[in-house]
Coordinates of C-alpha atoms and ligand atoms in Angstrom, one line a residue:
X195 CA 43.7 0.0 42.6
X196 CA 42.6 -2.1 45.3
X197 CA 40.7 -5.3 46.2
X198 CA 37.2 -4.9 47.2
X199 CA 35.0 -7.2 48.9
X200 CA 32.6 -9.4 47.5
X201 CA 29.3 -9.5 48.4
X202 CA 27.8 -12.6 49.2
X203 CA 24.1 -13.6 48.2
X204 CA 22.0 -13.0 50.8
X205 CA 23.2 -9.3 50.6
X206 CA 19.6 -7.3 50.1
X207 CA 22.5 -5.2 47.3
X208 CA 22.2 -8.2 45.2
X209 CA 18.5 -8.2 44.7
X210 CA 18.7 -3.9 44.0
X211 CA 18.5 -2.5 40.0
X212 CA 21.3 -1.0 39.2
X213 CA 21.1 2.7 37.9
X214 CA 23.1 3.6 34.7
X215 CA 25.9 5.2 34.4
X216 CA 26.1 8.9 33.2
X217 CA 29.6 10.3 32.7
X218 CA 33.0 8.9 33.5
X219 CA 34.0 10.0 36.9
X220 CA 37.4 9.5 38.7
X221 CA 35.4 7.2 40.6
X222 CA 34.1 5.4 38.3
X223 CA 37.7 4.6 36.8
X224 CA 38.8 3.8 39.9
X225 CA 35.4 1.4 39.9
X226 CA 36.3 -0.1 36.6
X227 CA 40.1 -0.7 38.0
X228 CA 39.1 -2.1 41.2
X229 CA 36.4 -4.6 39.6
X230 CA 39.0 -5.8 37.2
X231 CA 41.6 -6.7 40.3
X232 CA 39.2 -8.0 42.6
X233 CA 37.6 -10.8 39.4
X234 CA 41.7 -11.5 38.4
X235 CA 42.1 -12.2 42.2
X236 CA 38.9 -14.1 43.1
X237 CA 39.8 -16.0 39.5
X238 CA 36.4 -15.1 38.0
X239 CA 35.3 -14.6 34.4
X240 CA 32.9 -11.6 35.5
X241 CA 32.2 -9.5 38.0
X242 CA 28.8 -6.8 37.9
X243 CA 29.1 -3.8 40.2
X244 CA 26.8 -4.8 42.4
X245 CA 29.1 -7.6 43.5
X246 CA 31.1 -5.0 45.2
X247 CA 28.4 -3.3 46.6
X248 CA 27.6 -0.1 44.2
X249 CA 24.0 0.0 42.1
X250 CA 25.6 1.2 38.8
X251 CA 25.5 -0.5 35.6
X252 CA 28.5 -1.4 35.1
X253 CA 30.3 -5.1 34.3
X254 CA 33.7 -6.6 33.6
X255 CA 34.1 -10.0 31.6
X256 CA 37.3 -11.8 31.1
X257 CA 36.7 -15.2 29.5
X258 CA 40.8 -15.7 28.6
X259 CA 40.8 -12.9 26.1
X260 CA 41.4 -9.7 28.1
X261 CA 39.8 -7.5 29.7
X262 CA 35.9 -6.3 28.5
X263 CA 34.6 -3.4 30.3
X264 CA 30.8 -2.6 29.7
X265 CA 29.3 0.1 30.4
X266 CA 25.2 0.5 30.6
X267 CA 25.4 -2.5 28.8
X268 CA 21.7 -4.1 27.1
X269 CA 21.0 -7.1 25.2
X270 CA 20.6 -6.2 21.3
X271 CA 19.3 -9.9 20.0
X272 CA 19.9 -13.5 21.2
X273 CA 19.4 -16.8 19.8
X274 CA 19.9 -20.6 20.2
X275 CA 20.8 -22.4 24.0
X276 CA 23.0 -23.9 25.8
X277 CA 22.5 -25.5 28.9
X278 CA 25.3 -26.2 31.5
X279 CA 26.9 -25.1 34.9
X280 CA 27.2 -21.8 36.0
X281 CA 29.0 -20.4 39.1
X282 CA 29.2 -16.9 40.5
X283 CA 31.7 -15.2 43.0
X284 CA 29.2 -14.3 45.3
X285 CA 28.0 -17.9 46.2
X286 CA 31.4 -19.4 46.3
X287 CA 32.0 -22.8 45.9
X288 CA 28.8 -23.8 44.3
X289 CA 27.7 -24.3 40.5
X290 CA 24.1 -25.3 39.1
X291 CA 22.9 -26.0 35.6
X292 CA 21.5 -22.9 33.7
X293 CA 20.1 -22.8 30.2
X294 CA 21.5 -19.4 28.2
X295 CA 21.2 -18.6 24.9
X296 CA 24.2 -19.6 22.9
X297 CA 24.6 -16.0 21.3
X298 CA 24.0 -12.9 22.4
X299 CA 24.6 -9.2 21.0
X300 CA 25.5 -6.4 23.4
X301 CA 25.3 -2.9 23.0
X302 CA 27.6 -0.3 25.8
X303 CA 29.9 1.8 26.6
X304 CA 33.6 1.3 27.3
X305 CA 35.5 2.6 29.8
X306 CA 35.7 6.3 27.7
X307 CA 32.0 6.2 27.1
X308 CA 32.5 5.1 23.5
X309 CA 29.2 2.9 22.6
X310 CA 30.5 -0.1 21.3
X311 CA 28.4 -3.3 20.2
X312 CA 30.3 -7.0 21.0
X313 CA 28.7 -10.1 20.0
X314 CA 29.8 -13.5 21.8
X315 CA 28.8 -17.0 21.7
X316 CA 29.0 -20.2 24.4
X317 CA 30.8 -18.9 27.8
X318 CA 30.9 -15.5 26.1
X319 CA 27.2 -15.6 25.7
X320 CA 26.7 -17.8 29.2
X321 CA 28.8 -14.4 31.2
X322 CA 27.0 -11.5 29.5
X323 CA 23.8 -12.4 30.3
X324 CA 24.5 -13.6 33.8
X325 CA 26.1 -10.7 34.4
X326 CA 23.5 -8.1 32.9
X327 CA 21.1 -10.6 35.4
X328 CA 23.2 -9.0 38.2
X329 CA 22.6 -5.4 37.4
X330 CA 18.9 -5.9 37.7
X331 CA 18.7 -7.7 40.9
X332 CA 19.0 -11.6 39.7
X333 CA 21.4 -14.2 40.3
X334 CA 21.7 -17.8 38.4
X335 CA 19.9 -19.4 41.3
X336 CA 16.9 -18.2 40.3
X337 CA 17.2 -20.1 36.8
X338 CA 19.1 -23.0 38.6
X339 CA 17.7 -26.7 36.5
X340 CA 17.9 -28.8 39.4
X341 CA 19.5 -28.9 42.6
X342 CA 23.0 -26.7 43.3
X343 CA 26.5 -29.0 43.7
X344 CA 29.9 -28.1 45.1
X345 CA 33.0 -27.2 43.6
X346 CA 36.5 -26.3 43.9
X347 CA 38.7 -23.8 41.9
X348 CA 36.0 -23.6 39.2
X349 CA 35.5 -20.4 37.0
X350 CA 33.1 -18.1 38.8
X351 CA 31.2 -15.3 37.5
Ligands
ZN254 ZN1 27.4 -13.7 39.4

């Protein structure tokens, strides 16, 4: 396993859609590996492929709890909102407010390509969706409420 480099916004890979993920490859595990090193070491909370520079659907979360892999992952039902400030690894050191909805349902696959459904509600909720954003071209700055702020050593995404 290794660290790979984050791409930073401004990288045309970050406004790309992702294409899904058919069959679990030796690359692809080593993908999954690599994604979960490289988000433990930036101290993130999720990291989408295309942070890393490969246009495959395919997303790591780690909100405390371990380790969630999600494969081809898609948005089952949402409801309620929460509004409040979101980061994300590849626009370090900078947060902005972001209304999400404060529960979300996801449908995927895990890293054996069993289809799994995972619900999840405030930060839960706040990374899926941002991170789903990612696999179709969109970062948070785009749903930014006002203007962007610095900060240090803060959970990124
Ligand atoms: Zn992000």
């Amino acid at each position: 396993m290794a660290i790979r480099t984050i791409r930073i916004q401004g990288d045309p890979v970050l406004e790309k859609t992702c294409k899904e993920v058919k069959e679990i490859t030796p690359r692809i595990r080593e993908l999954i590996g690599d994604m979960l090193d490289t988000m433990y070491e930036a101290n993130g909370v999720g990291l989408a492929a295309p942070q890393v520079g490969i246009l495959r659907r395919l997303v790591v979360i780690d909100i405390g709890d371990g380790p969630v892999v999600m494969i081809n992952p898609k948005i089952l039902e949402m409801s309620g909102e929460q509004t409040g400030d979101e980061g994300c690894l590849s626009l370090p050191g900078k947060a902005g407010a972001v209304t999400r909805p404060n529960y979300v349902k996801v449908i995927a696959y895990d890293e054996n390509m069993e289809e799994y459904e995972i619900e999840g509600t405030e930060l839960m909720a706040r990374a899926m969706c941002h991170e789903i954003d990612h696999l179709d071209g969109h970062m948070y700055t785009e749903k930014v409420e006002g203007a962007l702020h610095d900060v240090t050593n803060e959970d990124e995404e």
